[in-house]
Short mmCIF file of C-alpha atoms in Angstrom, two decimals:
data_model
loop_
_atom_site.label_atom_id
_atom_site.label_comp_id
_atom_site.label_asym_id
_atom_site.label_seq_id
_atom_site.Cartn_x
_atom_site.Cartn_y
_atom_site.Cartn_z
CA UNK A 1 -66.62 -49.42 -16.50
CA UNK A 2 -67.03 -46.12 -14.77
CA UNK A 3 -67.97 -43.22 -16.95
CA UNK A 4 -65.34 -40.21 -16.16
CA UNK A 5 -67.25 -37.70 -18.24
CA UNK A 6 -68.83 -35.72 -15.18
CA UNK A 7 -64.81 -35.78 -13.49
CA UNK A 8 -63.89 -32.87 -11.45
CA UNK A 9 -60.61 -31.97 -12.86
CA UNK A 10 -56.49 -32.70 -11.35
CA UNK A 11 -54.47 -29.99 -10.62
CA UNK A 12 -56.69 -26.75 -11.93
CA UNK A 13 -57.31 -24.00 -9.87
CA UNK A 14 -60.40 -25.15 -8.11
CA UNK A 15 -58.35 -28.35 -7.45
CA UNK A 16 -55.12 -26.56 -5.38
CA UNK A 17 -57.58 -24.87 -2.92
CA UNK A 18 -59.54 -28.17 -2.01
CA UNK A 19 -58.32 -31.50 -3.45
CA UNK A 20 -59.68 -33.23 -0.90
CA UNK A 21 -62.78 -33.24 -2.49
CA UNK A 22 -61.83 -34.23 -5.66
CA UNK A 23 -60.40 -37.13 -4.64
CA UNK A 24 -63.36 -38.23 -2.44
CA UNK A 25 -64.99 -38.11 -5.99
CA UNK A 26 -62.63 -39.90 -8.14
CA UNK A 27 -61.90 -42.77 -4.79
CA UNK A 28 -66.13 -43.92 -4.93
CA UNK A 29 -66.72 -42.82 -9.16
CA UNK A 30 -63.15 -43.70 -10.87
CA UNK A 31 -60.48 -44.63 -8.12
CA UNK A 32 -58.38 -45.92 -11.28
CA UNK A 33 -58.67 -42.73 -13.16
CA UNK A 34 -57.58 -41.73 -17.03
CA UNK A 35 -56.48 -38.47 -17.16
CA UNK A 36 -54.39 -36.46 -19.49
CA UNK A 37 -51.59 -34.25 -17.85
CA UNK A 38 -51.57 -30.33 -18.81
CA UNK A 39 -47.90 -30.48 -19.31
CA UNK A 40 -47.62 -32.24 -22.75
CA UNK A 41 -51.19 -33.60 -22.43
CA UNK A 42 -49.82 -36.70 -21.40
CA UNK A 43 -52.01 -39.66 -20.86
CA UNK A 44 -52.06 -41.03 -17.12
CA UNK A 45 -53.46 -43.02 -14.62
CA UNK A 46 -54.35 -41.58 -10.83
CA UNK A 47 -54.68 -43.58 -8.15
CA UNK A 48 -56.69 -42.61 -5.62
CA UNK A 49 -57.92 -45.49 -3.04
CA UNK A 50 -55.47 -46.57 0.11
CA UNK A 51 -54.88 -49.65 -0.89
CA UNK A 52 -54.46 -49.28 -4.76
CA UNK A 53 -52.00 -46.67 -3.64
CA UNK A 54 -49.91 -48.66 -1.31
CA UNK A 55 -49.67 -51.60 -3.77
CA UNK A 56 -48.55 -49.39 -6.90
CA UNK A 57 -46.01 -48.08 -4.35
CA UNK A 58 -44.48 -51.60 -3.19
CA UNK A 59 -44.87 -52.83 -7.04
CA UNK A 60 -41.73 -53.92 -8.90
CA UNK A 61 -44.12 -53.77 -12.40
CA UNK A 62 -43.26 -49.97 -12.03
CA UNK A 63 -40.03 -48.08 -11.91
CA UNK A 64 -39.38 -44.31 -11.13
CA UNK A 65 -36.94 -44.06 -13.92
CA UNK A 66 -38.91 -41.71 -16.30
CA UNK A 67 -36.01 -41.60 -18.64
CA UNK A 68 -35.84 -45.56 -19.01
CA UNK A 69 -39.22 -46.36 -18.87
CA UNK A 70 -41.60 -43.94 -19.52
CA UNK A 71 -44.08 -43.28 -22.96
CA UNK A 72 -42.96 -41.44 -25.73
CA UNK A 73 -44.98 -38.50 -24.84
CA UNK A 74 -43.96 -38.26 -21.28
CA UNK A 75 -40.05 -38.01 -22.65
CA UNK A 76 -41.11 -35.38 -24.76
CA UNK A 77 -43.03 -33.15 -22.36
CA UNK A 78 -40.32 -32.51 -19.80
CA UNK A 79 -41.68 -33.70 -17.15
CA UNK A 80 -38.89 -36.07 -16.32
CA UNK A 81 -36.99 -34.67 -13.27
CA UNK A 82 -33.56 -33.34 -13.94
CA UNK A 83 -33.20 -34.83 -17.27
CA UNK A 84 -29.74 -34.73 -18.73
CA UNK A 85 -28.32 -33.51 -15.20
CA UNK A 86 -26.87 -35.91 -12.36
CA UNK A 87 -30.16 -34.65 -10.70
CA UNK A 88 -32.13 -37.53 -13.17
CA UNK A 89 -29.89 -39.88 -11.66
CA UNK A 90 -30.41 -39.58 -7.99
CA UNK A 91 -31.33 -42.16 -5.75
CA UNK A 92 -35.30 -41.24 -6.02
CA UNK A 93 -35.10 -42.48 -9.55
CA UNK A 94 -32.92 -45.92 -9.28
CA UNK A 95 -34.00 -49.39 -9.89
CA UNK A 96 -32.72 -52.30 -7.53
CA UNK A 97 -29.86 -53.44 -7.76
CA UNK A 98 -28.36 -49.88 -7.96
CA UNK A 99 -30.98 -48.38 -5.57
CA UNK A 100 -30.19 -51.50 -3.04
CA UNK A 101 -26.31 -50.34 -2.81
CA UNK A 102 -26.19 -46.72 -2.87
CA UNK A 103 -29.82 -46.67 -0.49
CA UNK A 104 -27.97 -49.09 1.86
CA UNK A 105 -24.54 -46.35 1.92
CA UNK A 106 -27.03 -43.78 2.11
CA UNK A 107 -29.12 -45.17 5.03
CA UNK A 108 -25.52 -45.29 7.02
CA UNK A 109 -26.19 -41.83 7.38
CA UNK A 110 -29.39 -41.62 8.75
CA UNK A 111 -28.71 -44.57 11.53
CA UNK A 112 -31.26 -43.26 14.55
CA UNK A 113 -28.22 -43.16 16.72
CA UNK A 114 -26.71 -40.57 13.97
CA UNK A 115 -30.32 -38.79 14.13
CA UNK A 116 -30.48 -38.51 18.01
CA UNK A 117 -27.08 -36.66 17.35
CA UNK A 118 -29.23 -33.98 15.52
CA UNK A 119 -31.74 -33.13 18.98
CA UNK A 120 -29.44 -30.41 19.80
CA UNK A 121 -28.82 -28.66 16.94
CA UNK A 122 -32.65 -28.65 15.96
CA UNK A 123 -33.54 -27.59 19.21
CA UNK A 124 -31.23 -24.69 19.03
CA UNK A 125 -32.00 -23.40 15.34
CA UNK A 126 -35.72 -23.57 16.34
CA UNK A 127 -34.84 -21.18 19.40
CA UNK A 128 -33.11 -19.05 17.22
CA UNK A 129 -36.19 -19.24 14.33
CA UNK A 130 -38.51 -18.03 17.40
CA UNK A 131 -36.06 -15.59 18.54
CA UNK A 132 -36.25 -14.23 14.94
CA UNK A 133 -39.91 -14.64 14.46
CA UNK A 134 -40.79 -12.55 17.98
CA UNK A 135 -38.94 -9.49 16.69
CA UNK A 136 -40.80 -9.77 13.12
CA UNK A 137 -43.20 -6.77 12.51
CA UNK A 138 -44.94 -8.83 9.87
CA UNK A 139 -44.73 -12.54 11.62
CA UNK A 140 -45.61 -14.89 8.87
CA UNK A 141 -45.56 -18.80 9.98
CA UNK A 142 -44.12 -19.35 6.60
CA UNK A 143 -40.82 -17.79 7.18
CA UNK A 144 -40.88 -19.79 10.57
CA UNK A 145 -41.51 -22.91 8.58
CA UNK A 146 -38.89 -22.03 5.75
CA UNK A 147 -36.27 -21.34 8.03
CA UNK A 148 -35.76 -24.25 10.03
CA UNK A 149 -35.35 -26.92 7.33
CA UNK A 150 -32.57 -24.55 5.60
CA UNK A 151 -30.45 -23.98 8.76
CA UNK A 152 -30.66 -28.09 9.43
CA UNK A 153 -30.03 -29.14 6.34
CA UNK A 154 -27.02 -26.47 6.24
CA UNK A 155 -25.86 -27.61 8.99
CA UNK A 156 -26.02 -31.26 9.11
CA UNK A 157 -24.64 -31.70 5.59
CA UNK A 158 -21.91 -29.06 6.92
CA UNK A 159 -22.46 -26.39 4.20
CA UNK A 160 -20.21 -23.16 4.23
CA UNK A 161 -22.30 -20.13 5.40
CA UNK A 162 -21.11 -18.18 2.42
CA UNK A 163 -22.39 -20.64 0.02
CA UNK A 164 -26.15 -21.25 1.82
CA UNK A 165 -27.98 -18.38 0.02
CA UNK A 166 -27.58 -18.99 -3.18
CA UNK A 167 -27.97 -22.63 -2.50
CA UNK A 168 -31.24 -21.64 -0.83
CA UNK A 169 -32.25 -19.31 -3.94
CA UNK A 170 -31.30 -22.33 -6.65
CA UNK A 171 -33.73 -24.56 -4.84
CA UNK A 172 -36.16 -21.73 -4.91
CA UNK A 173 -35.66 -21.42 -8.68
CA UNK A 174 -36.05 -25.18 -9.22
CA UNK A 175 -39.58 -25.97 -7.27
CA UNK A 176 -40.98 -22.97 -7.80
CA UNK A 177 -40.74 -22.33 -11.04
CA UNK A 178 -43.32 -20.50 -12.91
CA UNK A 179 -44.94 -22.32 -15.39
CA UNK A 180 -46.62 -19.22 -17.40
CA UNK A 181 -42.71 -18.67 -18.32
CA UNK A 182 -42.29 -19.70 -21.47
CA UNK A 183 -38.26 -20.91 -20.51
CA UNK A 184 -39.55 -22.17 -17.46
CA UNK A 185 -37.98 -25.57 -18.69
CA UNK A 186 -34.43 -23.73 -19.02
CA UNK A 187 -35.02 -22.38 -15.79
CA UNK A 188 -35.04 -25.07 -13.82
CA UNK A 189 -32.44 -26.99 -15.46
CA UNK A 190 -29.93 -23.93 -14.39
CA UNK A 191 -30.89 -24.29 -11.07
CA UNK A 192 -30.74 -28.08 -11.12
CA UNK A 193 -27.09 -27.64 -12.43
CA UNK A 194 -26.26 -25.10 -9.71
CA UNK A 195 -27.30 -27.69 -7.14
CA UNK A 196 -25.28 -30.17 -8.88
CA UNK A 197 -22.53 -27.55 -8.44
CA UNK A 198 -22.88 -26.86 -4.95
CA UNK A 199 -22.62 -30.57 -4.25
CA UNK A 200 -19.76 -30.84 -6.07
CA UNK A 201 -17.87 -27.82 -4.57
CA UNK A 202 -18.78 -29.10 -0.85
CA UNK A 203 -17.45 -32.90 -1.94
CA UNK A 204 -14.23 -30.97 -2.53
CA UNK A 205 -14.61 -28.86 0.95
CA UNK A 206 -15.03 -31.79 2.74
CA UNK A 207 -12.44 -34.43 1.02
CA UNK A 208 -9.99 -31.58 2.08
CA UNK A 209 -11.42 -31.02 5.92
CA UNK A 210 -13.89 -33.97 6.70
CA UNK A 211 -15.69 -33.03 9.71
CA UNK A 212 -18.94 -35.23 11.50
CA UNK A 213 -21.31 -33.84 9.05
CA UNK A 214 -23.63 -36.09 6.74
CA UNK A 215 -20.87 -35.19 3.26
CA UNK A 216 -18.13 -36.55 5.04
CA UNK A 217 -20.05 -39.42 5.67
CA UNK A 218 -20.59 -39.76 2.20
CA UNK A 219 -17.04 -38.89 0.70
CA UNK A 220 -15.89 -41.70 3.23
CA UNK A 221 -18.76 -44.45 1.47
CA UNK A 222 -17.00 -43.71 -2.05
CA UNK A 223 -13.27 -43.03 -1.00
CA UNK A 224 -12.95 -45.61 1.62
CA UNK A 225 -14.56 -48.84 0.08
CA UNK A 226 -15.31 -47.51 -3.19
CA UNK A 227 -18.75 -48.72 -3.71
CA UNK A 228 -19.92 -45.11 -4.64
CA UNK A 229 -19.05 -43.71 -7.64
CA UNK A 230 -17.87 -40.19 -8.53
CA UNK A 231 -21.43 -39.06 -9.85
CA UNK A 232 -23.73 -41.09 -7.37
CA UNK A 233 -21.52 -39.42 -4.60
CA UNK A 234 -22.48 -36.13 -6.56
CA UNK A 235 -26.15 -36.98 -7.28
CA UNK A 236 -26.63 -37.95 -3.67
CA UNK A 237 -25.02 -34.98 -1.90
CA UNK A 238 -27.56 -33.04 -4.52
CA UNK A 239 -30.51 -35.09 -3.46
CA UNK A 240 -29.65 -34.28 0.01
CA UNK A 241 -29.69 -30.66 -0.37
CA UNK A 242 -32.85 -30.39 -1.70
CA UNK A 243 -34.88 -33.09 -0.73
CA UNK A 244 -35.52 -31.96 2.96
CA UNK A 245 -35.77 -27.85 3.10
CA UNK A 246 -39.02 -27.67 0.85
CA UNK A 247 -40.59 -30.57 2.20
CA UNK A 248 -40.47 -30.14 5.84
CA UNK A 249 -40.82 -26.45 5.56
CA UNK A 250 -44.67 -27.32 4.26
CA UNK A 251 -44.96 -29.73 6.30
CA UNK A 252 -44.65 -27.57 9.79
CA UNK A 253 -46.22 -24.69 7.44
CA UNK A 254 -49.37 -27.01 7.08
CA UNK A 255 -49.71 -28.16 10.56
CA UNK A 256 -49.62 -25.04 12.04
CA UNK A 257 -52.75 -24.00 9.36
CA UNK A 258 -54.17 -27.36 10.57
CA UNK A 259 -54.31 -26.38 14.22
CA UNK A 260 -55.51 -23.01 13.75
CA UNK A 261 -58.38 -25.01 12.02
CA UNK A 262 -59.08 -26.93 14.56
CA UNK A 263 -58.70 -24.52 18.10
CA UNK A 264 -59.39 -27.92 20.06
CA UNK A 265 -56.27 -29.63 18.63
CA UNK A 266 -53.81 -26.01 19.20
CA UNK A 267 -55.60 -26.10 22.71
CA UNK A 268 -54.79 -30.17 22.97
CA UNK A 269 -51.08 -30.19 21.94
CA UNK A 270 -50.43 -26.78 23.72
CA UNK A 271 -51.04 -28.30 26.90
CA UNK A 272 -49.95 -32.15 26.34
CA UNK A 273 -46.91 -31.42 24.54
CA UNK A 274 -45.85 -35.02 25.05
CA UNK A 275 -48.69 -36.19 22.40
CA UNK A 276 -46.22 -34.21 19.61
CA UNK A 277 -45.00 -37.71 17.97
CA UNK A 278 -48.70 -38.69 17.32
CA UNK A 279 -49.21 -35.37 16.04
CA UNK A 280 -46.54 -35.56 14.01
CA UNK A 281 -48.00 -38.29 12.29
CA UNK A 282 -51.13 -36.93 11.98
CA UNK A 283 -50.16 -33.61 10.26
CA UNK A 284 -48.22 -35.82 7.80
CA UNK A 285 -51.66 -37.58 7.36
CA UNK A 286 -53.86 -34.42 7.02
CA UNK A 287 -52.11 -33.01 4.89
CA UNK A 288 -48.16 -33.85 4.14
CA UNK A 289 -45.89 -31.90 2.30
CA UNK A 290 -46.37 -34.52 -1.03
CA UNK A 291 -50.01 -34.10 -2.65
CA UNK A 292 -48.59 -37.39 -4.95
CA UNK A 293 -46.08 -39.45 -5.63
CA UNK A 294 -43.31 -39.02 -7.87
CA UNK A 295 -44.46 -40.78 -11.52
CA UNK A 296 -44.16 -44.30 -11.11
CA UNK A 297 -43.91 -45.74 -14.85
CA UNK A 298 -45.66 -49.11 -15.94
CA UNK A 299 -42.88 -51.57 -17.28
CA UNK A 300 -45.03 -53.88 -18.89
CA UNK A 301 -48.86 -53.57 -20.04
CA UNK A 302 -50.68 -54.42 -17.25
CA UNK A 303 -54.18 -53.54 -15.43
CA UNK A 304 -55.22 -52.13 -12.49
CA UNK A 305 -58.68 -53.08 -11.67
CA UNK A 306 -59.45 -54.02 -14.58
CA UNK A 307 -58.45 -50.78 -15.96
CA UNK A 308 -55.80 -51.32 -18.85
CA UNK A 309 -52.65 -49.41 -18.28
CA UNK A 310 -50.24 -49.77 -21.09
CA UNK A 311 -46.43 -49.60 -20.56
CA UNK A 312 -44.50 -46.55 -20.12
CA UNK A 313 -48.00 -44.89 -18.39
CA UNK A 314 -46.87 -42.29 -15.50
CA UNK A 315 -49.65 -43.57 -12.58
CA UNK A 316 -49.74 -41.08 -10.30
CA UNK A 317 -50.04 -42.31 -6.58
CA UNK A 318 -52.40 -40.01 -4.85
CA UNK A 319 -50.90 -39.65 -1.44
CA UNK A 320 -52.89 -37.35 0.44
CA UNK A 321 -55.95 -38.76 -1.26
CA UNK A 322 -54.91 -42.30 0.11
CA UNK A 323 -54.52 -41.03 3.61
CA UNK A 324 -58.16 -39.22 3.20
CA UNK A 325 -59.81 -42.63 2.28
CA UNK A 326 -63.02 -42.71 4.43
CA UNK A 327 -62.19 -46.79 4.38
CA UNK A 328 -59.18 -46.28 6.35
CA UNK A 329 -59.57 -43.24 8.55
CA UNK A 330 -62.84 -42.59 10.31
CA UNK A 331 -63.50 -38.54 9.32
CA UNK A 332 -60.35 -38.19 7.66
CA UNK A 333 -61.10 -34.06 7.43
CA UNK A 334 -60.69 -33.87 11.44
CA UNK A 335 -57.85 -33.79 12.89
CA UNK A 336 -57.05 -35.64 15.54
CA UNK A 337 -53.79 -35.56 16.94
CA UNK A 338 -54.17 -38.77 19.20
CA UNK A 339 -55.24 -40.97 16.27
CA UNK A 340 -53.69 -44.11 15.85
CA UNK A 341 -54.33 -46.85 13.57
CA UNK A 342 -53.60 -47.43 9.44
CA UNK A 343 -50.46 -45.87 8.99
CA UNK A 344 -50.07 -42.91 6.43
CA UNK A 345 -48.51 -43.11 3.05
CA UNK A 346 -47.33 -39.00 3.63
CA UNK A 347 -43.47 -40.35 3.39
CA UNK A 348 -44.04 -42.98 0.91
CA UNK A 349 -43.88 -46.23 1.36
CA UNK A 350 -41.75 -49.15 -0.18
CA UNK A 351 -38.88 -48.88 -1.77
CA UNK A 352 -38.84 -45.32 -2.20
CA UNK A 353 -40.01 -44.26 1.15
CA UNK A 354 -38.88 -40.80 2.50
CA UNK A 355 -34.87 -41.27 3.62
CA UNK A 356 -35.24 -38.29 5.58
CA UNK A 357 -38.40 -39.40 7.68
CA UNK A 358 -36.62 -39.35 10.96
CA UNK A 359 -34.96 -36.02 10.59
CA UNK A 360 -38.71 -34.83 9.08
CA UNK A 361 -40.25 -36.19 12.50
CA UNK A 362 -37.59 -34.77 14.70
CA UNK A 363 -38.13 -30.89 13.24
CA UNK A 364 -41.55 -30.96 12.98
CA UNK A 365 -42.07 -32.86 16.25
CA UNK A 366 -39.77 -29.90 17.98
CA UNK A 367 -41.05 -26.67 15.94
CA UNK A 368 -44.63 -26.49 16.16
CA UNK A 369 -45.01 -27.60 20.03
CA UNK A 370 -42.40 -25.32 20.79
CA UNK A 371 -44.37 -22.21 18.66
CA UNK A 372 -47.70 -22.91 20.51
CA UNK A 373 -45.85 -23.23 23.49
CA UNK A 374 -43.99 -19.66 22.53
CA UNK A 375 -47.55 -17.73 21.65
CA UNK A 376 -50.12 -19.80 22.83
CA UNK A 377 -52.94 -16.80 22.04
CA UNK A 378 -51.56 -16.89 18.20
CA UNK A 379 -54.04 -16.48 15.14
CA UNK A 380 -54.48 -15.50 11.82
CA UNK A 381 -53.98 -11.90 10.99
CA UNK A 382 -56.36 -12.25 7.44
CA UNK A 383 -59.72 -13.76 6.74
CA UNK A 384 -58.85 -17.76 6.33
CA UNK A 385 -60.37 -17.13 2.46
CA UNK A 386 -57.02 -15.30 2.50
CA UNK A 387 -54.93 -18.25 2.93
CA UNK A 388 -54.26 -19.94 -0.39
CA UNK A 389 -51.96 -23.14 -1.62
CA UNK A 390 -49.63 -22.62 -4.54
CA UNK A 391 -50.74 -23.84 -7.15
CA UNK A 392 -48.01 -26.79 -7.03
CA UNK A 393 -49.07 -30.60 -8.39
CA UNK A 394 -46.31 -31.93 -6.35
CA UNK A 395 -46.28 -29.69 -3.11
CA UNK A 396 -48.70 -28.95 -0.72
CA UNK A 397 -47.16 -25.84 0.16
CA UNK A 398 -48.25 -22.64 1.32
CA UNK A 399 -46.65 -19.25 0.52
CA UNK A 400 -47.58 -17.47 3.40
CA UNK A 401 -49.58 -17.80 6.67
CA UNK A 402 -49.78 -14.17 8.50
CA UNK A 403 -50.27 -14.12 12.41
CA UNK A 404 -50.60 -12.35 15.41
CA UNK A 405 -48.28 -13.50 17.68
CA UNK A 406 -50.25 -12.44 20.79
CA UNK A 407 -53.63 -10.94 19.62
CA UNK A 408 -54.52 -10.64 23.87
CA UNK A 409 -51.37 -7.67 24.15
CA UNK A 410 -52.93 -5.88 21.05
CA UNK A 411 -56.08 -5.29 22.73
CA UNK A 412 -54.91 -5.37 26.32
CA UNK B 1 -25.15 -71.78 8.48
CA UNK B 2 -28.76 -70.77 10.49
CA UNK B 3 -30.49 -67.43 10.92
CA UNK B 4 -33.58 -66.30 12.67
CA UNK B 5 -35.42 -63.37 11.26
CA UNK B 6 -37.39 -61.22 13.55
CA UNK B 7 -38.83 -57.51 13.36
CA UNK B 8 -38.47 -55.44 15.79
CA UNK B 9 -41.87 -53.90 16.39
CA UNK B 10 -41.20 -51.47 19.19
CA UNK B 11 -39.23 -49.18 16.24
CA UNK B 12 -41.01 -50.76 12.89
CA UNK B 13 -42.39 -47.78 11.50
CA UNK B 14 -43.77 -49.47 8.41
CA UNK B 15 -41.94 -47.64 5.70
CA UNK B 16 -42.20 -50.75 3.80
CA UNK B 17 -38.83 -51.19 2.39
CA UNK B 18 -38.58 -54.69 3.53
CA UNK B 19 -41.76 -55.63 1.78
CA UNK B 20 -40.85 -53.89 -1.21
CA UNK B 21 -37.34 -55.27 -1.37
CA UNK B 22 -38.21 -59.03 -1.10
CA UNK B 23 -41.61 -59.80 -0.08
CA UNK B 24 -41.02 -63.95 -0.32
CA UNK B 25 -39.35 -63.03 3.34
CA UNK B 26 -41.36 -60.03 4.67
CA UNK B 27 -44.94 -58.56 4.43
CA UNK B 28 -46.72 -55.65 5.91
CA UNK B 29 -49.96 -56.33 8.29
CA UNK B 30 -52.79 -54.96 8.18
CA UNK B 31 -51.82 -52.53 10.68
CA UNK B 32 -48.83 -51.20 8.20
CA UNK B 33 -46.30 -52.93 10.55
CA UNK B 34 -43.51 -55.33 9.06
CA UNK B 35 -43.92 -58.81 9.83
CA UNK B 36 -41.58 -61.86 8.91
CA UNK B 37 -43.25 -64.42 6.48
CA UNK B 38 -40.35 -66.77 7.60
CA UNK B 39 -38.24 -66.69 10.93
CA UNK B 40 -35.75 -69.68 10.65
CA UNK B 41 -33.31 -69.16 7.77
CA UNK B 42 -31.17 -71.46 6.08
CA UNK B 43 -30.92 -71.20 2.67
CA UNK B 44 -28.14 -68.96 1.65
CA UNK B 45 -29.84 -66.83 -0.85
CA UNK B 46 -32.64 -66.34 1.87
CA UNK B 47 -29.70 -64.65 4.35
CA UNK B 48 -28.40 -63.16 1.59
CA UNK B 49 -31.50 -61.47 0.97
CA UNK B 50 -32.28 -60.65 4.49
CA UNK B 51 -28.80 -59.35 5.19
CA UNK B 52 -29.24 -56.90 2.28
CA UNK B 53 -32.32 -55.54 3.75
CA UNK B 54 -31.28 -55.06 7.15
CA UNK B 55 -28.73 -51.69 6.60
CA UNK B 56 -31.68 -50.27 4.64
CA UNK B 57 -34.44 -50.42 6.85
CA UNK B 58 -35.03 -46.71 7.83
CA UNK B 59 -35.48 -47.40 11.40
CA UNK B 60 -32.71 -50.54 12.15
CA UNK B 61 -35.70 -52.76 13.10
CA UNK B 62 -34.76 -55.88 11.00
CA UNK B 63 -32.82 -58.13 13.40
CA UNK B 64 -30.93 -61.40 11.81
CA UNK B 65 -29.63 -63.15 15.03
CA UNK B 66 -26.85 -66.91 14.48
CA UNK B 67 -28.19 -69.60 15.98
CA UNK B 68 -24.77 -71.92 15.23
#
């Protein structure tokens, strides 16, 4: 047995601003790791080799059903997402045979004919986004990276302009919540019901004036055959709001930080545009929008190399440590947007693997070639010490990234 | 009734769903790409089971072709 007394610590401060080499740690000292969570000191288990974490994430031993399965003390600290709403119910959550028939209606969605359909309409909110960005006195890659997501996800699911905002601002309020607030908890369960809301409201838009957007899709999958019902219909139009504006917005926000870390990379994709779905894939693998996995929960007592993990134990699946293991990828901290190789686990993998991959790959794959492309001179506009990750356990997400757009015309 | 289970690995991504879903019919390689553990299907719970995986794949890369 490993001895975890001389552990760097999960998700403190030190911890936000350079994981990376905690997990090195933990993946050669303690890759099946004890831990207790800060919220409601609950005990857990974090994964942090490749192949421990792809096997916990393909394992039917474990469910993501919190609510169901999880310990006493991880019921009681809150943790569960969306408890008591039809947000703790959403597909991210569901156990086969429930997550085989409303996955399968959902998938109909996201056919890659259906996702070829969305080229256009990326390509022209990312013009717009630049447009925007160009005439910004303060041009922050964040607001970039925010934007496009929203105006997709708007757009695709057919949203009513009116509505978006607050939509936007209840999403807002449920991610980033602050913790230091002491009705934090309250908080977020407002804004989980709002979202619940707005899905509801646009199931009623669109069962009145069904249009070729991604709802009407779904109204048709519980109307017409009636395998949906009334709240997974709900739950997933919910699920589908949220699940792709935060995600991808860090995920473009990242990459962009990525290449400014590595000039040779910007300089690389700048001119060979055409290597942008390798890139793709490599941003996701640096350094993806999910630092872990959602809390898969042990059904049973079982062990993990040897390590006992008793049932109802949240094990954390350490994503972006995974896709840093040294084993797998040869200098993981280098970038290297021609890699190939081990696939990443940045969009999960298994049964609960990222729905929204495609769409993810098509934004990303568009946006940042077409901003190096835009201001091919671009840097930072504050010392890189400046640039800082929120402290976030589930998001790798940045809250700004300031630039000049074209440092060359300032000093002409 | 006969089925032949193939992946196609031109669009495979190896999101694993397959794998996850009902690994007695698919496995992932050791390059994270889908592969079929068994191509000629004829038990009925074995098409059953393939059929349900093929509208989930993320990326339409299960194919379940008749051979009679």
């Amino acid at each position: 047995m490993q001895t975890t007394e001389q552990a760097p610590t999960l998700f403190d401060s030190a911890y936000y601003q350079d994981p990376y080499s905690v997990y090195d740690w933990l993946r050669i000292h303690d890759p099946v790791h004890r831990f207790r969570f800060g919220v409601g000191d609950v005990p857990m288990v974090f994964l942090s080799r490749y192949d421990d974490v792809r096997a916990l994430l393909s394992d039917q031993r474990f469910s993501n059903d919190g609510a169901a399965w999880g310990s006493e003390e991880f019921k009681r600290s809150g943790m569960i997402f969306g408890a008591g709403t039809l947000i703790g119910r959403i597909l991210t959550v569901l156990d086969p045979p429930d997550h085989t028939r409303v996955r399968k209606l959902a998938m109909g969605a996201f056919t890659p004919r259906r996702v070829a359909t969305w080229k256009e309409p990326v390509e022209r909110i990312i013009n717009e986004t630049l447009e925007r960005l160009e005439k910004s006195d303060e041009p922050d890659v964040m607001d970039f990276a925010s934007r496009i997501p929203a105006d997709v996800t708007g757009e695709i699911l057919g949203f009513p302009l009116k509505r978006f905002a607050d939509m936007l601002d209840a999403i807002e309020r449920a991610f980033h919540a602050d913790p230091a607030n002491p009705d934090n908890e309250s908080v977020v369960a407002a804004a989980f019901e709002e979202i619940v809301s707005y899905g509801r409201e646009l199931i009623t838009e669109k069962r009145r004036n069904p249009g070729d957007d991604l709802t009407s899709v779904f109204v048709q999958a519980r109307d017409g055959e009636d395998r949906l019902s009334e709240d997974e219909l709900v739950s997933l139009v919910a699920v589908m709001i949220m699940a792709g504006i935060d995600t991808t917005r860090n995920l473009i926000g990242s990459a962009v930080l990525a290449l400014l870390d590595h000039p040779d990379q910007f300089r690389l994709l700048r001119e060979h545009p055409e290597l942008s779905s390798t890139a793709v894939e490599e941003f996701l693998r640096y350094d993806g929008a999910f630092c872990v996995g959602l809390f898969r929960l042990a059904k049973e007592d079982l062990e993990i190399r040897g390590v006992p993990v008793p049932a109802g134990t949240p094990v954390v699946a350490g994503l972006q440590s995974a896709n840093n293991d040294p084993e797998e990828y040869i200098d993981p901290r280098r970038l290297d947007i021609t890699r190939t190789g081990q696939r990443h686990l940045a969009l999960g993998y298994g049964l609960h693997n990222c729905m929204g991959a495609a769409l993810a790959r098509l934004e990303t794959g568009i946006a940042v070639p077409a901003l190096l492309r835009r201001f091919p001179t671009m840097r930072l506009s504050v010392p890189r010490a400046e640039i800082r990750f929120e402290e976030n356990w589930l998001l790798r997400s940045l809250p700004s990234l300031p630039v000049e757009l074209r440092p060359a015309d300032v000093t002409r | 009734m006969r089925k032949i289970l193939s992946i196609d690995t031109t669009v495979c991504k190896g999101a694993g769903t397959c794998g996850a879903m009902h690994p007695q019919l698919f496995s992932v390689g050791d390059d994270g790409y889908a592969v079929a553990r068994r191509t000629d299907l004829v038990d009925p719970a074995d098409i059953a089971a393939a059929a349900s995986v093929v509208d989930v794949c993320p990326t339409e890369a299960i194919q379940l072709t008749s051979v009679d």
